[in-house]
CSV table of C-alpha atoms in Angstrom, one decimal:
chain,number,residue,atom,x,y,z
A,583,UNK,CA,66.2,73.9,94.1
A,584,UNK,CA,68.4,71.4,92.3
A,585,UNK,CA,68.0,73.4,89.1
A,586,UNK,CA,68.9,76.6,90.9
A,587,UNK,CA,71.9,75.0,92.5
A,588,UNK,CA,73.1,73.6,89.1
A,589,UNK,CA,72.7,77.1,87.5
A,590,UNK,CA,74.7,78.7,90.3
A,591,UNK,CA,77.4,76.1,89.9
A,592,UNK,CA,77.6,76.6,86.2
A,593,UNK,CA,77.8,80.4,86.6
A,594,UNK,CA,80.7,80.1,89.1
A,595,UNK,CA,82.5,77.7,86.9
A,596,UNK,CA,82.1,79.8,83.8
A,597,UNK,CA,83.4,82.9,85.5
A,598,UNK,CA,86.4,81.0,86.8
A,599,UNK,CA,87.1,79.4,83.4
A,600,UNK,CA,87.8,83.0,82.3
A,601,UNK,CA,90.8,83.0,84.5
A,602,UNK,CA,89.5,84.7,87.6
A,603,UNK,CA,87.7,83.8,90.8
A,604,UNK,CA,84.1,85.0,90.7
A,605,UNK,CA,82.2,87.1,93.3
A,606,UNK,CA,79.6,84.4,93.4
A,607,UNK,CA,82.2,81.9,94.6
A,608,UNK,CA,83.1,84.2,97.5
A,609,UNK,CA,79.5,84.9,98.3
A,610,UNK,CA,78.9,81.1,98.7
A,611,UNK,CA,81.6,81.0,101.4
A,612,UNK,CA,80.3,81.0,105.0
A,613,UNK,CA,83.3,83.0,106.2
A,614,UNK,CA,82.3,85.9,103.9
A,615,UNK,CA,78.8,85.8,105.3
A,616,UNK,CA,80.2,85.8,108.8
A,617,UNK,CA,82.6,88.7,108.0
A,618,UNK,CA,79.9,90.9,106.4
A,619,UNK,CA,77.3,90.2,109.1
A,620,UNK,CA,74.1,92.1,108.5
A,621,UNK,CA,75.4,93.6,105.3
A,622,UNK,CA,75.5,90.2,103.6
A,623,UNK,CA,73.0,89.3,100.8
A,624,UNK,CA,73.3,86.3,98.6
A,625,UNK,CA,72.4,88.5,95.5
A,626,UNK,CA,75.0,91.2,96.1
A,627,UNK,CA,76.7,92.6,93.0
A,628,UNK,CA,80.5,92.5,92.9
A,629,UNK,CA,80.7,96.2,93.6
A,630,UNK,CA,78.3,95.8,96.6
A,631,UNK,CA,80.5,92.9,97.9
A,632,UNK,CA,83.6,95.0,97.7
A,633,UNK,CA,82.0,97.9,99.5
A,634,UNK,CA,80.7,95.6,102.2
A,635,UNK,CA,84.1,94.0,102.7
A,636,UNK,CA,85.6,97.4,103.3
A,637,UNK,CA,82.8,98.4,105.7
A,638,UNK,CA,83.3,95.2,107.7
A,639,UNK,CA,87.1,95.2,107.9
A,640,UNK,CA,88.5,98.7,107.4
A,641,UNK,CA,89.1,100.9,110.4
A,642,UNK,CA,88.2,104.6,110.9
A,643,UNK,CA,91.9,105.3,111.0
A,644,UNK,CA,94.4,103.5,108.7
A,645,UNK,CA,96.1,100.7,110.5
A,646,UNK,CA,93.9,100.9,113.6
A,647,UNK,CA,91.2,98.2,113.9
A,648,UNK,CA,88.9,96.5,116.3
A,649,UNK,CA,89.1,92.7,116.9
A,650,UNK,CA,85.9,92.3,115.0
A,651,UNK,CA,87.3,94.1,112.0
A,652,UNK,CA,90.6,92.2,112.1
A,653,UNK,CA,88.7,88.9,112.2
A,654,UNK,CA,86.7,90.0,109.2
A,655,UNK,CA,89.9,90.8,107.4
A,656,UNK,CA,91.4,87.4,108.2
A,657,UNK,CA,88.2,85.7,107.0
A,658,UNK,CA,88.2,87.7,103.7
A,659,UNK,CA,91.8,86.9,103.0
A,660,UNK,CA,91.5,83.2,103.8
A,661,UNK,CA,88.3,82.9,101.8
A,662,UNK,CA,89.8,84.6,98.8
A,663,UNK,CA,92.9,82.5,99.0
A,664,UNK,CA,91.0,79.2,99.3
A,665,UNK,CA,89.0,80.2,96.2
A,666,UNK,CA,92.2,80.9,94.3
A,667,UNK,CA,94.0,77.8,95.3
A,668,UNK,CA,90.9,75.5,94.8
A,669,UNK,CA,90.2,76.9,91.3
A,670,UNK,CA,93.8,77.3,90.2
A,671,UNK,CA,93.2,80.9,89.2
A,672,UNK,CA,95.5,83.8,89.9
A,673,UNK,CA,93.1,86.7,89.5
A,674,UNK,CA,89.8,87.9,90.9
A,675,UNK,CA,86.8,89.7,89.3
A,676,UNK,CA,87.8,93.3,88.5
A,677,UNK,CA,85.2,95.1,90.8
A,678,UNK,CA,86.9,93.4,93.8
A,679,UNK,CA,90.5,94.2,93.0
A,680,UNK,CA,90.7,97.8,94.3
A,681,UNK,CA,88.6,97.2,97.4
A,682,UNK,CA,90.8,94.3,98.4
A,683,UNK,CA,93.9,96.3,97.6
A,684,UNK,CA,92.6,99.1,99.8
A,685,UNK,CA,92.0,96.6,102.6
A,686,UNK,CA,95.5,95.2,102.3
A,687,UNK,CA,96.8,98.8,102.4
A,688,UNK,CA,94.6,99.6,105.4
A,689,UNK,CA,96.3,96.7,107.3
A,690,UNK,CA,99.8,97.8,106.2
A,691,UNK,CA,101.4,97.6,109.7
A,692,UNK,CA,100.4,93.9,109.6
A,693,UNK,CA,100.7,93.1,105.8
A,694,UNK,CA,104.2,94.7,105.9
A,695,UNK,CA,105.3,92.2,108.6
A,696,UNK,CA,103.6,89.3,106.8
A,697,UNK,CA,105.4,90.2,103.5
A,698,UNK,CA,108.8,90.5,105.4
A,699,UNK,CA,108.3,87.1,106.9
A,700,UNK,CA,110.7,87.9,109.7
A,701,UNK,CA,108.5,88.7,112.7
A,702,UNK,CA,108.1,85.7,115.0
A,703,UNK,CA,104.8,87.0,116.4
A,704,UNK,CA,103.2,87.0,112.9
A,705,UNK,CA,104.4,83.5,112.2
A,706,UNK,CA,103.1,82.3,115.6
A,707,UNK,CA,99.7,83.8,115.1
A,708,UNK,CA,99.3,82.9,111.4
A,709,UNK,CA,97.5,79.7,112.4
A,710,UNK,CA,95.4,81.2,115.2
A,711,UNK,CA,91.7,81.5,114.8
A,712,UNK,CA,91.6,85.0,116.2
A,713,UNK,CA,93.5,88.3,116.0
A,714,UNK,CA,95.6,89.4,119.0
A,715,UNK,CA,96.4,92.6,120.8
A,716,UNK,CA,99.5,94.1,122.2
A,717,UNK,CA,100.7,97.6,123.3
A,718,UNK,CA,100.4,98.9,119.7
A,719,UNK,CA,96.9,97.7,119.1
A,720,UNK,CA,95.0,94.9,117.4
A,721,UNK,CA,96.7,92.8,114.8
A,722,UNK,CA,95.8,90.0,112.4
A,723,UNK,CA,98.0,87.5,110.7
A,724,UNK,CA,97.7,85.0,107.8
A,725,UNK,CA,100.4,82.9,106.2
A,726,UNK,CA,102.6,84.9,103.8
A,727,UNK,CA,101.6,82.6,101.0
A,728,UNK,CA,98.0,83.5,101.5
A,729,UNK,CA,98.7,87.3,101.4
A,730,UNK,CA,101.0,86.8,98.4
A,731,UNK,CA,98.3,85.0,96.4
A,732,UNK,CA,95.5,87.5,97.2
A,733,UNK,CA,97.9,90.4,96.4
A,734,UNK,CA,98.6,88.8,93.1
A,735,UNK,CA,94.9,88.3,92.5
A,736,UNK,CA,94.2,92.1,92.7
A,737,UNK,CA,97.4,93.1,90.8
A,738,UNK,CA,96.0,92.7,87.3
A,739,UNK,CA,94.5,96.1,88.0
A,740,UNK,CA,97.5,98.6,87.9
A,741,UNK,CA,95.6,101.0,90.2
A,742,UNK,CA,95.1,98.2,92.8
A,743,UNK,CA,98.8,97.2,92.6
A,744,UNK,CA,99.9,100.8,92.9
A,745,UNK,CA,97.7,101.3,96.0
A,746,UNK,CA,99.4,98.4,97.8
A,747,UNK,CA,102.9,99.4,96.6
A,748,UNK,CA,102.3,103.0,97.7
A,749,UNK,CA,101.1,101.9,101.2
A,750,UNK,CA,104.2,99.7,101.6
A,751,UNK,CA,106.4,102.6,100.5
A,752,UNK,CA,104.8,104.9,103.0
A,753,UNK,CA,105.3,102.4,105.8
A,754,UNK,CA,108.9,101.7,104.7
A,755,UNK,CA,109.5,105.5,104.8
A,756,UNK,CA,108.1,105.7,108.3
A,757,UNK,CA,110.3,102.8,109.4
A,758,UNK,CA,113.4,104.6,108.1
A,759,UNK,CA,112.4,107.9,109.6
A,760,UNK,CA,112.1,106.2,113.0
A,761,UNK,CA,115.6,104.9,113.0
A,762,UNK,CA,117.7,106.8,115.6
A,763,UNK,CA,120.6,108.8,114.2
A,764,UNK,CA,122.9,106.9,116.5
A,765,UNK,CA,121.7,103.5,115.2
A,766,UNK,CA,124.4,101.1,114.0
A,767,UNK,CA,124.9,97.4,113.3
A,768,UNK,CA,121.7,95.3,113.7
A,769,UNK,CA,119.6,98.3,114.8
A,770,UNK,CA,120.3,99.9,111.4
A,771,UNK,CA,120.5,96.8,109.2
A,772,UNK,CA,117.3,95.1,110.4
A,773,UNK,CA,114.8,97.9,109.5
A,774,UNK,CA,116.5,98.8,106.3
A,775,UNK,CA,116.8,95.2,105.0
A,776,UNK,CA,113.3,94.5,106.3
A,777,UNK,CA,111.9,97.3,104.1
A,778,UNK,CA,113.7,95.8,101.1
A,779,UNK,CA,112.3,92.3,101.9
A,780,UNK,CA,108.7,93.5,102.0
A,781,UNK,CA,109.2,95.3,98.7
A,782,UNK,CA,110.7,92.3,97.1
A,783,UNK,CA,107.3,90.5,97.4
A,784,UNK,CA,105.7,93.2,95.3
A,785,UNK,CA,108.5,93.0,92.7
A,786,UNK,CA,107.6,89.3,92.2
A,787,UNK,CA,103.9,90.0,92.0
A,788,UNK,CA,104.6,92.5,89.2
A,789,UNK,CA,106.9,90.0,87.4
A,790,UNK,CA,104.1,87.4,87.6
A,791,UNK,CA,101.6,89.8,86.1
A,792,UNK,CA,104.0,90.6,83.3
A,793,UNK,CA,104.7,86.9,82.6
A,794,UNK,CA,101.0,86.3,82.2
A,795,UNK,CA,100.4,88.8,79.4
A,796,UNK,CA,102.0,90.2,76.3
A,797,UNK,CA,105.0,92.5,76.2
A,798,UNK,CA,102.8,95.4,75.1
A,799,UNK,CA,100.3,94.9,77.8
A,800,UNK,CA,103.0,94.6,80.4
A,801,UNK,CA,104.5,97.8,79.3
A,802,UNK,CA,101.1,99.6,79.6
A,803,UNK,CA,100.7,98.0,83.0
A,804,UNK,CA,104.0,99.5,84.1
A,805,UNK,CA,103.1,102.9,82.7
A,806,UNK,CA,99.7,102.8,84.5
A,807,UNK,CA,101.3,101.8,87.8
A,808,UNK,CA,103.8,104.6,87.7
A,809,UNK,CA,101.1,107.1,86.7
A,810,UNK,CA,99.0,106.0,89.7
A,811,UNK,CA,101.9,106.3,92.1
A,812,UNK,CA,102.7,109.8,90.8
A,813,UNK,CA,99.1,110.9,91.3
A,814,UNK,CA,99.2,109.7,94.9
A,815,UNK,CA,102.1,111.7,96.1
A,816,UNK,CA,102.4,115.5,96.5
A,817,UNK,CA,104.8,117.3,94.2
A,818,UNK,CA,107.1,118.7,95.4
A,819,UNK,CA,107.8,116.3,98.3
A,820,UNK,CA,107.7,117.6,101.8
A,821,UNK,CA,110.9,118.7,103.4
A,822,UNK,CA,112.8,116.3,105.6
A,823,UNK,CA,112.7,118.6,108.5
A,824,UNK,CA,108.9,119.0,108.4
A,825,UNK,CA,108.0,115.4,107.4
A,826,UNK,CA,110.8,112.9,107.2
A,827,UNK,CA,108.6,110.0,106.0
A,828,UNK,CA,106.8,112.2,103.5
A,829,UNK,CA,110.1,113.4,102.2
A,830,UNK,CA,111.4,109.9,101.7
A,831,UNK,CA,108.3,108.6,100.0
A,832,UNK,CA,107.7,111.8,97.9
A,833,UNK,CA,111.3,112.0,96.7
A,834,UNK,CA,111.3,108.3,95.6
A,835,UNK,CA,108.0,108.8,93.7
A,836,UNK,CA,109.3,112.0,92.0
A,837,UNK,CA,112.2,110.1,90.5
A,838,UNK,CA,110.0,107.6,88.8
A,839,UNK,CA,110.1,107.9,85.0
A,840,UNK,CA,107.4,106.7,82.5
A,841,UNK,CA,107.9,103.0,81.7
A,842,UNK,CA,109.0,102.2,78.1
A,843,UNK,CA,109.4,98.4,78.3
A,844,UNK,CA,107.7,95.4,79.9
A,845,UNK,CA,110.7,95.1,82.3
A,846,UNK,CA,110.1,96.3,85.8
A,847,UNK,CA,111.6,99.8,86.4
A,848,UNK,CA,114.9,99.9,88.3
A,849,UNK,CA,113.2,102.2,90.8
A,850,UNK,CA,111.1,99.1,91.9
A,851,UNK,CA,113.8,96.5,92.0
A,852,UNK,CA,116.2,98.8,93.7
A,853,UNK,CA,113.7,100.5,95.9
A,854,UNK,CA,115.0,99.2,99.2
A,855,UNK,CA,118.4,100.8,98.5
A,856,UNK,CA,117.0,103.9,97.0
A,857,UNK,CA,114.8,104.6,100.0
A,858,UNK,CA,117.8,104.1,102.2
A,859,UNK,CA,119.9,106.6,100.2
A,860,UNK,CA,117.1,109.2,100.2
A,861,UNK,CA,116.8,108.9,104.0
A,862,UNK,CA,120.6,109.3,104.4
A,863,UNK,CA,120.6,112.4,102.2
A,864,UNK,CA,117.6,113.9,104.0
A,865,UNK,CA,119.3,113.6,107.3
A,866,UNK,CA,122.0,116.0,106.1
A,867,UNK,CA,124.3,115.0,108.9
A,868,UNK,CA,127.1,113.3,106.8
A,869,UNK,CA,125.7,109.8,107.2
A,870,UNK,CA,126.3,107.5,104.2
A,871,UNK,CA,125.1,103.9,104.0
A,872,UNK,CA,128.0,101.5,103.9
A,873,UNK,CA,128.5,99.2,101.0
A,874,UNK,CA,127.6,96.2,103.2
A,875,UNK,CA,124.3,97.8,104.3
A,876,UNK,CA,123.3,98.5,100.7
A,877,UNK,CA,124.3,94.9,99.8
A,878,UNK,CA,122.1,93.6,102.6
A,879,UNK,CA,119.2,95.5,101.3
A,880,UNK,CA,119.7,94.3,97.8
A,881,UNK,CA,120.1,90.7,98.9
A,882,UNK,CA,116.9,90.9,101.1
A,883,UNK,CA,114.8,92.3,98.3
A,884,UNK,CA,116.2,89.8,95.8
A,885,UNK,CA,115.7,86.8,98.2
A,886,UNK,CA,112.1,87.7,99.0
A,887,UNK,CA,111.5,88.2,95.3
A,888,UNK,CA,112.7,84.7,94.6
A,889,UNK,CA,110.7,83.2,97.5
A,890,UNK,CA,107.5,84.9,96.2
A,891,UNK,CA,108.0,83.8,92.7
A,892,UNK,CA,108.3,80.2,94.0
A,893,UNK,CA,105.0,80.6,95.7
A,894,UNK,CA,103.3,81.9,92.5
A,895,UNK,CA,105.0,79.3,90.3
A,896,UNK,CA,103.8,76.5,92.7
A,897,UNK,CA,100.3,77.9,92.5
A,898,UNK,CA,100.4,77.7,88.7
A,899,UNK,CA,101.6,74.1,88.8
A,900,UNK,CA,99.0,73.0,91.3
A,901,UNK,CA,96.3,74.8,89.4
């Protein structure tokens, strides 16, 4: 048994020396065994582990979960984050990237709030041992640093990153579409700036990916992300009258141009304002976002971008 244990330890360490957390590390975590329940096996392949994670934590309807599923999601995120912070790595084995991204997207009503870091309920429940329920359903929370690091861990795969970005874009579009036409002041600023804040997290994740690779590889990553986003959205976009959120999301995706440099496209770094402008145009009632509202969105996106980069830089220093 000692020899087997030593071999398993060497395998885990050699995987992580390559710059990514291994599937074997996660399989050794009791929280993963608890989360997967009867699906768990010690000898699961990475692909099997990713599928089992989705089976344990994903709901039958996106954004709708049981308490058992939400608890499994918390366990998966916290286990992955602990493996990342303990090893000092920023990435995770490739077969787990898309499944984890799909789970982050499946929990978008929660992950959006965690990314925003503005909702007191999510801050309060981040240290709880269990999910909670309210009138809108079951929710789970983890610290925003945890979600940031796990999102970064999947983002080396452009398809995985695009999956998360598209889910956050869809949710931001729904938020805008739900703003009453009579909204003004804080009832207008809060949701618009909140959208921008959540998207700023993903800007920083993209920047961290670019900083960790060559200029050519970063350019290819940008191209692949944009291509994945374009594949995900119908063209042409829905009309505003038939599907306001679909119009907002589809119009934004349609204006994406193929990347030609390693620098993040303006459509990403300006997305909060661009979605706001698309929503205003779709309303077709003469409403125009004020300069101060657009400035609030830019500032919110930029501030969360900076906060998130600080989290990722700290991770690199401590690693």
